CSV table of C-alpha atoms in Angstrom, one decimal:
chain,number,residue,atom,x,y,z
A,1,MET,CA,16.4,-15.1,-49.6
A,2,LEU,CA,15.5,-18.7,-49.3
A,3,ARG,CA,12.9,-19.6,-51.9
A,4,SER,CA,10.3,-22.3,-52.1
A,5,THR,CA,7.5,-22.8,-54.6
A,6,LYS,CA,5.3,-19.9,-53.6
A,7,VAL,CA,7.1,-18.1,-50.8
A,8,GLY,CA,10.5,-16.7,-49.8
A,9,LEU,CA,12.0,-16.5,-46.3
A,10,ARG,CA,14.0,-13.3,-45.9
A,11,ALA,CA,15.5,-11.2,-43.1
A,12,ARG,CA,13.0,-9.1,-41.0
A,13,HIS,CA,12.8,-5.6,-42.3
A,14,GLU,CA,12.0,-2.6,-40.1
A,15,ASP,CA,8.8,-1.9,-42.1
A,16,ASP,CA,7.6,-5.5,-41.4
A,17,ILE,CA,7.3,-4.9,-37.7
A,18,PRO,CA,4.2,-2.6,-37.6
A,19,VAL,CA,2.3,-5.0,-40.0
A,20,LEU,CA,3.2,-8.1,-37.9
A,21,ARG,CA,2.4,-6.3,-34.7
A,22,THR,CA,-1.1,-5.3,-35.9
A,23,GLU,CA,-2.1,-8.4,-37.9
A,24,LEU,CA,-0.5,-11.2,-35.8
A,25,TYR,CA,0.4,-10.1,-32.3
A,26,ASP,CA,-2.5,-7.6,-31.6
A,27,ASP,CA,-4.9,-10.4,-32.5
A,28,VAL,CA,-5.7,-11.8,-29.1
A,29,VAL,CA,-7.1,-15.2,-30.2
A,30,ASN,CA,-4.4,-15.9,-32.8
A,31,SER,CA,-1.6,-14.8,-30.4
A,32,ALA,CA,-3.0,-16.8,-27.5
A,33,ARG,CA,-3.2,-19.9,-29.7
A,34,ALA,CA,0.3,-19.5,-31.2
A,35,GLU,CA,2.3,-18.4,-28.1
A,36,GLY,CA,3.3,-20.5,-25.1
A,37,GLY,CA,2.0,-17.9,-22.7
A,38,PRO,CA,-0.9,-15.5,-22.2
A,39,TRP,CA,-1.5,-12.7,-24.7
A,40,ARG,CA,-0.1,-9.3,-23.8
A,41,PRO,CA,-0.1,-6.1,-25.8
A,42,VAL,CA,3.0,-5.1,-27.6
A,43,THR,CA,4.0,-1.5,-27.1
A,44,PRO,CA,4.8,0.3,-30.4
A,45,GLY,CA,8.5,0.8,-30.8
A,46,SER,CA,9.4,-1.8,-28.1
A,47,LYS,CA,12.1,-4.4,-28.7
A,48,ASP,CA,9.7,-7.3,-28.4
A,49,PRO,CA,11.8,-10.4,-29.3
A,50,ARG,CA,8.9,-11.8,-31.3
A,51,LEU,CA,9.2,-8.8,-33.7
A,52,VAL,CA,12.7,-7.5,-33.5
A,53,VAL,CA,15.3,-10.0,-34.6
A,54,ASP,CA,18.4,-10.5,-32.5
A,55,ASP,CA,21.0,-11.7,-35.0
A,56,LYS,CA,23.3,-12.9,-32.2
A,57,ALA,CA,20.8,-15.4,-30.8
A,58,ASP,CA,22.3,-18.8,-31.5
A,59,GLY,CA,19.3,-20.9,-30.9
A,60,LEU,CA,16.8,-18.8,-32.9
A,61,VAL,CA,16.5,-17.8,-36.5
A,62,GLN,CA,13.5,-15.6,-37.5
A,63,PHE,CA,12.3,-14.9,-41.0
A,64,SER,CA,9.7,-12.7,-42.6
A,65,VAL,CA,7.7,-14.7,-45.1
A,66,VAL,CA,6.9,-13.0,-48.5
A,67,GLU,CA,5.1,-14.1,-51.6
A,68,LEU,CA,7.6,-14.6,-54.4
A,69,GLU,CA,5.5,-12.6,-56.8
A,70,GLY,CA,5.8,-9.0,-55.6
A,71,GLU,CA,7.5,-9.9,-52.3
A,72,THR,CA,4.4,-9.0,-50.3
A,73,LEU,CA,4.8,-9.7,-46.6
A,74,ILE,CA,2.5,-12.6,-45.6
A,75,GLY,CA,3.9,-13.8,-42.2
A,76,THR,CA,6.7,-15.1,-40.1
A,77,ALA,CA,8.7,-18.3,-39.9
A,78,THR,CA,11.0,-19.4,-37.1
A,79,LEU,CA,13.6,-22.1,-36.5
A,80,TRP,CA,13.9,-22.1,-32.7
A,81,GLY,CA,15.4,-24.2,-29.9
A,82,ILE,CA,18.3,-25.0,-32.2
A,83,ASP,CA,20.5,-27.6,-30.5
A,84,SER,CA,23.8,-27.8,-32.5
A,85,HIS,CA,25.1,-30.8,-30.5
A,86,ASN,CA,22.0,-33.0,-31.1
A,87,ARG,CA,21.4,-31.3,-34.4
A,88,CYS,CA,17.7,-30.7,-33.9
A,89,ALA,CA,15.3,-27.7,-33.8
A,90,HIS,CA,11.7,-26.7,-33.7
A,91,ILE,CA,9.9,-24.9,-36.4
A,92,GLY,CA,6.9,-22.5,-36.3
A,93,LEU,CA,5.1,-20.1,-38.5
A,94,GLY,CA,2.4,-17.4,-38.4
A,95,LEU,CA,0.5,-16.2,-41.5
A,96,LEU,CA,-1.3,-12.9,-41.8
A,97,PRO,CA,-5.1,-13.4,-42.0
A,98,SER,CA,-5.2,-12.5,-45.7
A,99,ALA,CA,-2.6,-15.2,-46.5
A,100,ARG,CA,-4.4,-18.1,-44.7
A,101,GLY,CA,-6.1,-20.9,-46.7
A,102,LYS,CA,-3.9,-20.5,-49.8
A,103,GLY,CA,-1.4,-23.2,-49.3
A,104,TYR,CA,1.4,-20.9,-48.1
A,105,GLY,CA,1.8,-22.8,-44.8
A,106,THR,CA,2.8,-26.0,-46.6
A,107,ASP,CA,5.3,-24.0,-48.6
A,108,VAL,CA,6.7,-22.3,-45.5
A,109,VAL,CA,7.2,-25.6,-43.8
A,110,ALA,CA,9.0,-26.9,-46.9
A,111,ALA,CA,11.3,-23.8,-46.9
A,112,LEU,CA,12.0,-24.2,-43.1
A,113,CYS,CA,12.9,-27.9,-43.7
A,114,SER,CA,15.3,-26.9,-46.5
A,115,TYR,CA,16.9,-24.3,-44.2
A,116,GLY,CA,17.2,-26.7,-41.3
A,117,PHE,CA,18.4,-29.8,-43.1
A,118,VAL,CA,20.5,-28.3,-45.9
A,119,VAL,CA,21.8,-25.0,-44.6
A,120,ARG,CA,22.0,-25.9,-40.9
A,121,SER,CA,22.8,-29.6,-41.4
A,122,LEU,CA,20.3,-30.6,-38.7
A,123,HIS,CA,19.2,-34.2,-38.2
A,124,ARG,CA,15.7,-33.7,-36.8
A,125,LEU,CA,13.0,-31.0,-36.9
A,126,GLN,CA,10.0,-30.9,-34.6
A,127,ILE,CA,6.6,-29.2,-34.6
A,128,GLU,CA,4.3,-28.7,-31.6
A,129,THR,CA,0.8,-27.5,-32.5
A,130,LEU,CA,-2.7,-27.5,-31.0
A,131,SER,CA,-4.6,-30.6,-31.9
A,132,ASP,CA,-7.4,-28.5,-33.5
A,133,ASN,CA,-4.9,-26.7,-35.8
A,134,ALA,CA,-5.9,-28.6,-38.9
A,135,ALA,CA,-3.9,-26.2,-41.2
A,136,MET,CA,-0.6,-26.8,-39.5
A,137,LEU,CA,-1.1,-30.5,-39.1
A,138,ARG,CA,-1.9,-30.7,-42.8
A,139,SER,CA,1.1,-28.6,-43.8
A,140,ALA,CA,3.4,-30.7,-41.6
A,141,GLU,CA,2.2,-34.0,-42.8
A,142,ARG,CA,2.4,-32.9,-46.5
A,143,ASN,CA,6.1,-32.2,-45.8
A,144,GLY,CA,6.6,-35.7,-44.4
A,145,PHE,CA,6.3,-35.0,-40.6
A,146,VAL,CA,5.0,-37.9,-38.6
A,147,ARG,CA,2.7,-37.6,-35.6
A,148,GLU,CA,4.8,-38.8,-32.7
A,149,GLY,CA,2.4,-38.2,-29.8
A,150,VAL,CA,-0.2,-36.1,-28.1
A,151,LEU,CA,0.3,-34.0,-24.9
A,152,ARG,CA,-3.1,-34.2,-23.4
A,153,SER,CA,-4.5,-31.0,-21.9
A,154,SER,CA,-1.0,-29.4,-22.0
A,155,ALA,CA,-1.9,-25.9,-23.4
A,156,TRP,CA,-3.9,-23.4,-21.5
A,157,VAL,CA,-5.6,-21.3,-24.2
A,158,LEU,CA,-8.2,-18.6,-23.5
A,159,GLY,CA,-9.8,-20.4,-20.6
A,160,GLU,CA,-9.5,-24.0,-21.5
A,161,PHE,CA,-6.9,-26.8,-21.7
A,162,LEU,CA,-6.2,-28.1,-25.2
A,163,ASP,CA,-4.1,-31.1,-26.4
A,164,GLU,CA,-0.9,-30.5,-28.4
A,165,VAL,CA,0.4,-32.8,-31.1
A,166,ILE,CA,4.1,-33.4,-31.5
A,167,LEU,CA,5.3,-34.1,-35.0
A,168,GLY,CA,8.9,-35.0,-36.1
A,169,LEU,CA,10.8,-35.3,-39.3
A,170,LEU,CA,14.3,-36.7,-39.8
A,171,ALA,CA,16.7,-35.5,-42.5
A,172,ASP,CA,17.0,-38.9,-44.2
A,173,ASP,CA,13.2,-39.1,-44.4
A,174,TRP,CA,13.0,-35.6,-45.8
A,175,LYS,CA,15.6,-36.3,-48.4
A,176,ARG,CA,13.7,-39.3,-49.7
A,177,GLY,CA,10.5,-37.3,-50.0
A,178,ALA,CA,11.8,-33.8,-50.9
A,179,THR,CA,9.9,-32.2,-53.8
A,180,GLY,CA,12.1,-29.5,-55.2
A,181,SER,CA,11.8,-26.9,-52.4
A,182,GLN,CA,15.5,-27.1,-51.7
A,183,PRO,CA,17.7,-24.0,-52.1
């Protein structure tokens, strides 16, 4: 398990899947805001790639997020679009409703940065998030991510176009500002 201050990133367990399905992916509003496409129901027992991890997928690493105390499941974290040649990737996370607003997002971003920069030896990490996602913007900026641009009206979410913010972080900048969340 990769540990940060408050959370751990670990492999997805079979018993995580029903919780994630119910609390993250069956939530139409949350799912529509987090996914790149329209919400659709997830059939119980299906091999939905958002839930069931494919350990052979080179460009994608999916984690379950747990509280360090008690190892309670609190969400998901993903390093995706991994480009080994250019040494870059995107990061994303989803917290269960009961875990939101407790500072876990900042800690998850820190752990993903540690994994990307230290374990995977990446040079750049990127986050794309809706411009009104204050929690993700705050978590990213607390970890040193810099706003690089806005994609105006680029995301169709529940009947309206929303802006997306692009944030980036380079390994050298992260190393200068790292705060002890390294493995």
